[in-house]
């Protein structure tokens, strides 16, 4: 069982994990950041007299999901994934994934070892924040090809982190 | 519509998942993608992997950005040092001097983590475009303001403030001795929040919009977006201040109480703390007060005929927003004797904080009008009598009932027009309130407040606009609510009216402030 202070601490530590969940629902990177802030506020304002949270990650997913739905409603945007699909997805989300939840230092180590072309892809999208269509124009590929390049980049980084964790015995 | 099979073509499916995350799927692709997620565990696994790696990369790069700027500076320094070594080896004294000059002067020319001035008013020595180097002190006059922008988009506006700007170890830090800082803070690297330090508090910000005031008696933090953490330096007590909330700290200790802040109320809080005052706190039981005033019967019957409020026993509420084509709302109150007559002679009524709000669709209460006291007149159906209504030094009002059956209508007058413009489509409910209490008219005379029978009621109406005179048949006004008649006593008492359901009130209590 987590106290309210523990809960907020854990939420901040699970930032990337929860933002990923919010992006699946919202399909918008900036909106996901905004809703994450709202989740922080909801957790910070949680009634201290309320029942303790037994499953913090499940609690974050539920609160995030409700706030994401509200954000979509406020902006008159469509909810793409039905609730039933989100229910089964939530089960996947609660399953630990060492590579996806890797420590930032492990990921940074792998990014530093990327070839120049891949490193440029990381910089353009994640460091400089260009939208995909701009990155495609800068790199000189179609948008469809660019998404494939990024999916391969993700896989390479995931493999690198997994190898690194295995080497550490982690 | 066919999409890549998650088992046979994992790369293709992950690319599709990434397009989903970017909101870039066509309608038919989205349908097929959703169906695949519903039926395929592998599809769900790949979506989870893609989303989590994408977010982790973003997090990693955000944390890296600040360090990279410092590394760039460090690289410049290292190159300069190398040049100096070459010069020494060549015994070329002039080159050595130049290299040393580069090393010495470089930090003064540019500093990647330092902000620049983007706007300045009343501060002639703060030229726009100038870079503000670490440990720069500032001392702005009462009418001066300077806006600083950092490379990451963070903006700070300093008003009538003194202090020092620091950028130690890559974290942005402002030491505020006194004055006001309004901040819009971009996401900061993990572990390096922007810090605003006063003599009493440290406020840590990871990415948000806020106001910080170092006032003569206390500090104030108002958060308008995001979340900040405040540490009281005296005892290390901490509090999280989320969006739509405020907190004050002083040297006396005691619990740190985070209070809700209504939309548009930040300026009032900032002004009050800058002036050395203590901001009024919201009533903790506002939802109950408003709900009871619209549910409980009136305390006593008012004396004489009561015009304009119809039946007096039961409160009532009208439509949540104005009729089609109408665009104004107002608040009014009545102070009157209880039937059959008020027996007390040595009594006056004090009235303060007459306010009108509307509840908008986003769940926020917006203040439409406010008066520290009120204006008023005798009831129009009675013979015209003068009203003994005067303003006190603090803006509140003091009212003497002219007769034992006195009946006075009050309304806000501090801000013209008396009626406020509303956007009916955005409004889901209305509320209004004022505070009232009885005081002896003459302290030298016997105190008969305990036998006083004086009532107060609050109500409000919609109008077509802010200018039309009220018609005698009330055809150009429509009540949005009339609360119950409450008996006044020695203590301040809230007199309220609203057109919002109790369940909604519980979720969104009106921002009633305690006197």
mmCIF file of C-alpha atoms in Angstrom, chain A residues 23-84:
data_model
loop_
_atom_site.group_PDB
_atom_site.id
_atom_site.type_symbol
_atom_site.label_atom_id
_atom_site.label_comp_id
_atom_site.label_asym_id
_atom_site.label_seq_id
_atom_site.Cartn_x
_atom_site.Cartn_y
_atom_site.Cartn_z
ATOM 1 C CA UNK A 23 -0.467 8.986 -26.035
ATOM 2 C CA UNK A 24 -2.125 5.735 -27.036
ATOM 3 C CA UNK A 25 -5.466 7.259 -25.991
ATOM 4 C CA UNK A 26 -4.867 10.849 -27.061
ATOM 5 C CA UNK A 27 -2.610 10.421 -30.142
ATOM 6 C CA UNK A 28 -1.057 13.800 -29.359
ATOM 7 C CA UNK A 29 2.307 14.267 -27.668
ATOM 8 C CA UNK A 30 1.685 17.724 -26.199
ATOM 9 C CA UNK A 31 -1.799 16.897 -24.999
ATOM 10 C CA UNK A 32 -0.390 13.798 -23.284
ATOM 11 C CA UNK A 33 2.058 16.036 -21.403
ATOM 12 C CA UNK A 34 -0.798 18.303 -20.320
ATOM 13 C CA UNK A 35 -2.911 15.403 -19.110
ATOM 14 C CA UNK A 36 0.062 13.966 -17.231
ATOM 15 C CA UNK A 37 0.254 17.258 -15.334
ATOM 16 C CA UNK A 38 -3.436 16.919 -14.538
ATOM 17 C CA UNK A 39 -2.837 13.415 -13.202
ATOM 18 C CA UNK A 40 -0.112 14.855 -10.940
ATOM 19 C CA UNK A 41 -2.562 17.440 -9.651
ATOM 20 C CA UNK A 42 -5.264 14.814 -9.101
ATOM 21 C CA UNK A 43 -2.836 12.643 -7.135
ATOM 22 C CA UNK A 44 -1.535 15.624 -5.148
ATOM 23 C CA UNK A 45 -5.076 16.642 -4.275
ATOM 24 C CA UNK A 46 -6.173 13.140 -3.420
ATOM 25 C CA UNK A 47 -8.150 13.038 -0.195
ATOM 26 C CA UNK A 48 -5.735 11.881 2.494
ATOM 27 C CA UNK A 49 -8.613 10.137 4.249
ATOM 28 C CA UNK A 50 -9.443 8.040 1.196
ATOM 29 C CA UNK A 51 -8.596 4.350 1.047
ATOM 30 C CA UNK A 52 -4.898 3.659 0.431
ATOM 31 C CA UNK A 53 -3.985 2.764 -3.133
ATOM 32 C CA UNK A 54 -3.030 -0.895 -3.313
ATOM 33 C CA UNK A 55 -1.997 -0.909 -6.971
ATOM 34 C CA UNK A 56 -0.406 2.459 -7.805
ATOM 35 C CA UNK A 57 0.272 1.691 -11.468
ATOM 36 C CA UNK A 58 -3.295 0.520 -12.018
ATOM 37 C CA UNK A 59 -4.525 3.631 -10.239
ATOM 38 C CA UNK A 60 -2.414 5.897 -12.489
ATOM 39 C CA UNK A 61 -3.694 4.177 -15.627
ATOM 40 C CA UNK A 62 -7.299 4.595 -14.497
ATOM 41 C CA UNK A 63 -6.958 8.245 -13.467
ATOM 42 C CA UNK A 64 -4.999 9.010 -16.635
ATOM 43 C CA UNK A 65 -7.590 7.301 -18.776
ATOM 44 C CA UNK A 66 -10.462 9.302 -17.282
ATOM 45 C CA UNK A 67 -8.597 12.593 -17.578
ATOM 46 C CA UNK A 68 -7.592 11.742 -21.151
ATOM 47 C CA UNK A 69 -11.238 11.073 -22.046
ATOM 48 C CA UNK A 70 -12.171 14.420 -20.489
ATOM 49 C CA UNK A 71 -9.434 16.159 -22.494
ATOM 50 C CA UNK A 72 -10.742 14.601 -25.705
ATOM 51 C CA UNK A 73 -14.298 15.649 -24.864
ATOM 52 C CA UNK A 74 -13.194 19.200 -24.040
ATOM 53 C CA UNK A 75 -11.533 19.467 -27.430
ATOM 54 C CA UNK A 76 -14.367 17.729 -29.262
ATOM 55 C CA UNK A 77 -11.940 15.050 -30.451
ATOM 56 C CA UNK A 78 -12.912 11.483 -31.188
ATOM 57 C CA UNK A 79 -11.890 8.638 -28.906
ATOM 58 C CA UNK A 80 -10.185 6.273 -31.327
ATOM 59 C CA UNK A 81 -9.731 3.142 -29.231
ATOM 60 C CA UNK A 82 -12.824 1.629 -27.621
ATOM 61 C CA UNK A 83 -12.909 0.953 -23.892
ATOM 62 C CA UNK A 84 -12.754 -2.813 -24.369
#
